[in-house]
PDB file of C-alpha atoms in Angstrom:
ATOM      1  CA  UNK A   1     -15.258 -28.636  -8.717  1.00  0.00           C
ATOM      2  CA  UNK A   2     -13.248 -30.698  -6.567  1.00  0.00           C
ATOM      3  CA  UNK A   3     -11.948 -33.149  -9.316  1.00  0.00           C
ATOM      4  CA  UNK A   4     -11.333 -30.265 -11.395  1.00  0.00           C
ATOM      5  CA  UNK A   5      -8.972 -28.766  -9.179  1.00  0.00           C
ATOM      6  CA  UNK A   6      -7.412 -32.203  -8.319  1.00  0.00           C
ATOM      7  CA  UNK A   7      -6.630 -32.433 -12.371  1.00  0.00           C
ATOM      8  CA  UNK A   8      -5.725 -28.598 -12.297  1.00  0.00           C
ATOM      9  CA  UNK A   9      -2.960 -29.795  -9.247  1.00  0.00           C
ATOM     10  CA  UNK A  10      -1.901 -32.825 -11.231  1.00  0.00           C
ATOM     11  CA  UNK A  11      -1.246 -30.575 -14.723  1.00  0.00           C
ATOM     12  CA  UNK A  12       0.964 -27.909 -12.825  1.00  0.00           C
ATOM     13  CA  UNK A  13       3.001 -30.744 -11.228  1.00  0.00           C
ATOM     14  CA  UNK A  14       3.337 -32.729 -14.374  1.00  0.00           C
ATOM     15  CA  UNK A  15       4.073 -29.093 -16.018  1.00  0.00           C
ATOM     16  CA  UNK A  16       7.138 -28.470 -13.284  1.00  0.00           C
ATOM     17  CA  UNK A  17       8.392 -32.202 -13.811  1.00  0.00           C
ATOM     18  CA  UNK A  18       8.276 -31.770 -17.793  1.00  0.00           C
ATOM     19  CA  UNK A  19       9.898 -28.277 -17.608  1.00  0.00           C
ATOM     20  CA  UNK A  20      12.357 -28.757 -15.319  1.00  0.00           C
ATOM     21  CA  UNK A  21      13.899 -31.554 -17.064  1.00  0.00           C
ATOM     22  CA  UNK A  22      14.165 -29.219 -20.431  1.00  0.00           C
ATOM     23  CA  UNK A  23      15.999 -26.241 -18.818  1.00  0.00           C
ATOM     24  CA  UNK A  24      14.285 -23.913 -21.410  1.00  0.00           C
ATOM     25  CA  UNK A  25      14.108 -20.714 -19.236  1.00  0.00           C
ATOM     26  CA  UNK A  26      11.272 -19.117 -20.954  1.00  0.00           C
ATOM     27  CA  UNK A  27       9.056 -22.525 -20.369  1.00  0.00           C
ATOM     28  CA  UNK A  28       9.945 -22.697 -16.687  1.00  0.00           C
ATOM     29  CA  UNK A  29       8.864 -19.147 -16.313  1.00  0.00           C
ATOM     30  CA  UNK A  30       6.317 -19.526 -17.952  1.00  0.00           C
ATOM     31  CA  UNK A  31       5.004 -21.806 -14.951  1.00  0.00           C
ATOM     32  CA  UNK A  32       5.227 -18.497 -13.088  1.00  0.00           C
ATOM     33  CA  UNK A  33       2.392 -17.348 -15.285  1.00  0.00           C
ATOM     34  CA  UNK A  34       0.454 -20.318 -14.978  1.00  0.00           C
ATOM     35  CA  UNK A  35       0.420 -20.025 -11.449  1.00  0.00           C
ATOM     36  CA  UNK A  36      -0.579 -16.417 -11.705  1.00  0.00           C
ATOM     37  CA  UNK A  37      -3.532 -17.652 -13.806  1.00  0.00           C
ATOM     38  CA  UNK A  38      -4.239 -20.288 -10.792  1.00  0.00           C
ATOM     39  CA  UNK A  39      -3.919 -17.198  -8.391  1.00  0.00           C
ATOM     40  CA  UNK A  40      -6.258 -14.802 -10.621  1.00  0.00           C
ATOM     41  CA  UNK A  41      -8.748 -17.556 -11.495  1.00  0.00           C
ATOM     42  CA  UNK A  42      -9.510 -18.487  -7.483  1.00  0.00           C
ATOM     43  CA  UNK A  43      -8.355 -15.231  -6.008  1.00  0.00           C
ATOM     44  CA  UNK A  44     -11.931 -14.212  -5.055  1.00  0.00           C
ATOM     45  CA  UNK A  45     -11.775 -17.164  -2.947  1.00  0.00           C
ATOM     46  CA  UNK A  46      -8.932 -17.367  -1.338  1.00  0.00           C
ATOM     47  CA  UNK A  47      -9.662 -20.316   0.730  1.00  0.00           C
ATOM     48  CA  UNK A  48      -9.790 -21.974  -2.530  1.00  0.00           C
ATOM     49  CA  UNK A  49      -6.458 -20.906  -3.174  1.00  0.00           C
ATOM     50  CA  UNK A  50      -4.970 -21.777  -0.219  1.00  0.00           C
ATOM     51  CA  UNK A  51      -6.208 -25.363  -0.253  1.00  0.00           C
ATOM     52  CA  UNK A  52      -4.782 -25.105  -3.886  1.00  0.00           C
ATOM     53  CA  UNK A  53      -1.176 -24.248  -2.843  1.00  0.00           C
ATOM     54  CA  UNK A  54      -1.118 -26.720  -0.074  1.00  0.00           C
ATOM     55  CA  UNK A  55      -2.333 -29.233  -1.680  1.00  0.00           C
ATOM     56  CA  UNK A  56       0.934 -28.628  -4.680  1.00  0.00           C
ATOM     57  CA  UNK A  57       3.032 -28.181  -1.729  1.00  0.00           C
ATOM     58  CA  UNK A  58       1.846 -31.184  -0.056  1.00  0.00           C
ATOM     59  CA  UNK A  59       2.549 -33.245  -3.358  1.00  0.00           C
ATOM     60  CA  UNK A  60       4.849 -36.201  -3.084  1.00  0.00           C
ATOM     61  CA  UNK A  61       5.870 -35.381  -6.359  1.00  0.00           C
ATOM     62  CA  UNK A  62       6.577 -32.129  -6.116  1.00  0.00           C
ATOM     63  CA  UNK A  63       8.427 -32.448  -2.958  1.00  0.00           C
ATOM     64  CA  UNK A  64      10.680 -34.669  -4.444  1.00  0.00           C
ATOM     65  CA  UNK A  65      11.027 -32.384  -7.935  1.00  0.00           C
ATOM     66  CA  UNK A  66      11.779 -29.357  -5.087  1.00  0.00           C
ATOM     67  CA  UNK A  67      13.665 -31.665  -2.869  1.00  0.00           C
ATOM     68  CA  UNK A  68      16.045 -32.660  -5.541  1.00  0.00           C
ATOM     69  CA  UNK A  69      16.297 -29.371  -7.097  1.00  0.00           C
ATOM     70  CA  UNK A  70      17.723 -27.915  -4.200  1.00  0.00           C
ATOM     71  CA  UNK A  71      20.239 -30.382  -3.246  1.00  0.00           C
ATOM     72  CA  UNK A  72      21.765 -30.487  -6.830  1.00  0.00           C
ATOM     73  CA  UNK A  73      21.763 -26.686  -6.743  1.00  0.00           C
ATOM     74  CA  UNK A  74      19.334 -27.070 -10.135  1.00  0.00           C
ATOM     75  CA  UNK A  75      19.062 -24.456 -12.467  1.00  0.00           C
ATOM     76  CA  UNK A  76      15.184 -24.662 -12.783  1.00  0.00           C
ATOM     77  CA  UNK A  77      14.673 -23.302  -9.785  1.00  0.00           C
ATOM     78  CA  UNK A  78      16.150 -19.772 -10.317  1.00  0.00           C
ATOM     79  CA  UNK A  79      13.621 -20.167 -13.974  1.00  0.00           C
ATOM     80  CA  UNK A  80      10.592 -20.820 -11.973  1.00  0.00           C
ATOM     81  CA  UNK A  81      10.852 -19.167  -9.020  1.00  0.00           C
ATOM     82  CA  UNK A  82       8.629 -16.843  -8.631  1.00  0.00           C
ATOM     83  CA  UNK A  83       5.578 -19.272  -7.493  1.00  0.00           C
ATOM     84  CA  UNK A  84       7.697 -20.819  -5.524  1.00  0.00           C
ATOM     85  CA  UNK A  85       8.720 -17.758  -3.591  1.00  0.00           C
ATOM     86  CA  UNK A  86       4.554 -17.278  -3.493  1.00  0.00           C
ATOM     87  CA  UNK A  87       4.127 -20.431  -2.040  1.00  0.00           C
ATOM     88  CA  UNK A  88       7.026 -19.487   0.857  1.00  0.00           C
ATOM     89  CA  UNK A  89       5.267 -16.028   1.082  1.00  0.00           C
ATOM     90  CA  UNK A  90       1.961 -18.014   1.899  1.00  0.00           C
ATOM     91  CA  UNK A  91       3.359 -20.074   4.081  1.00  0.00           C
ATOM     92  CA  UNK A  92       4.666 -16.861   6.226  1.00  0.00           C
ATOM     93  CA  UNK A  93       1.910 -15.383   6.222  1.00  0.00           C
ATOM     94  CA  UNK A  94       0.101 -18.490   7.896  1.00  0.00           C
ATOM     95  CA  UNK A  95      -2.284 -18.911   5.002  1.00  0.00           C
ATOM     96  CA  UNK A  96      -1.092 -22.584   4.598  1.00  0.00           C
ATOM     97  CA  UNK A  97      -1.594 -25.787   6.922  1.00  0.00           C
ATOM     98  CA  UNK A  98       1.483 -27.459   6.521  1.00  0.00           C
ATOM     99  CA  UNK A  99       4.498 -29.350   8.225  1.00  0.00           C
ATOM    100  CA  UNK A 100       7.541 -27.491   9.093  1.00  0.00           C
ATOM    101  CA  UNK A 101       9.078 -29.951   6.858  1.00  0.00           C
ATOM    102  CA  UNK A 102       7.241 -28.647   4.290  1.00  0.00           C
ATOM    103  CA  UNK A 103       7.874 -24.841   4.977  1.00  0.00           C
ATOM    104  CA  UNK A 104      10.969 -25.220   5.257  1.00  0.00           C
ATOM    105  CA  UNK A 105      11.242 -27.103   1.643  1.00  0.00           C
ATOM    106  CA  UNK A 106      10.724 -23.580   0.651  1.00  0.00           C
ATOM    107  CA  UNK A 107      13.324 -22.066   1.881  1.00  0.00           C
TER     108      UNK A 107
END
C-alpha cells in the first residue's frame, strides 16, 4: 500500500507540473477532480488522507510549482484551485503536520 500511494503522490505532482505548464483550464480543473477521487477513494480513512495531503504538500516539487505560481501571479492557480483551497482547509482545521512555512504556502 505504501508504494502505491508514494506513486499515487508522484502522478498528481507530475499531473500539476504537466498541467500547469499548458494553461488548458479544463485540464487544470480537472486536477480538482482527481483530487476528489484521492479524497473519495481514502475518505473512510482519513488518516490515510491526511498523510496523503501532507505528504503533496510536503513535496519539494510541489512547493516549488506552488511557490512559483504565486510569485508570478500564475494563472493555473485560479484553474486548479479548488484542492488547493482543500489542502489550506486541512491545514486549519489541524488535520495536517506541517511547517508554518508550509501553511502558509497556502495562503
Amino acid at each position: 500500500l505504501k508504494d502505491a500511494l508514494i506513486s499515487l503522490i508522484n502522478d498528481f505532482i507530475h499531473d500539476i507540473r504537466i498541467k500547469s505548464s499548458g494553461g488548458d483550464p479544463h485540464k487544470l480543473a480537472a486536477l480538482t477532480e482527481q483530487w476528489q477521487g484521492i479524497e473519495m477513494e481514502y475518505g473512510g480513512n482519513p488518516n490515510v488522507l491526511h498523510r496523503i495531503a501532507r505528504l503533496v504538500l510536503q513535496d519539494v516539487n510541489f512547493a516549488a510549482l506552488l511557490h512559483d505560481g504565486v510569485a508570478s501571479k500564475a494563472g493555473w492557480l485560479r484553474d486548479a484551485a479548488g484542492f488547493i483551497f482543500r489542502l489550506y482547509a486541512m491545514c486549519l482545521e489541524g488535520d495536517l503536520d506541517v511547517t508554518v512555512f508550509e501553511e502558509r504556502l497556502l495562503q
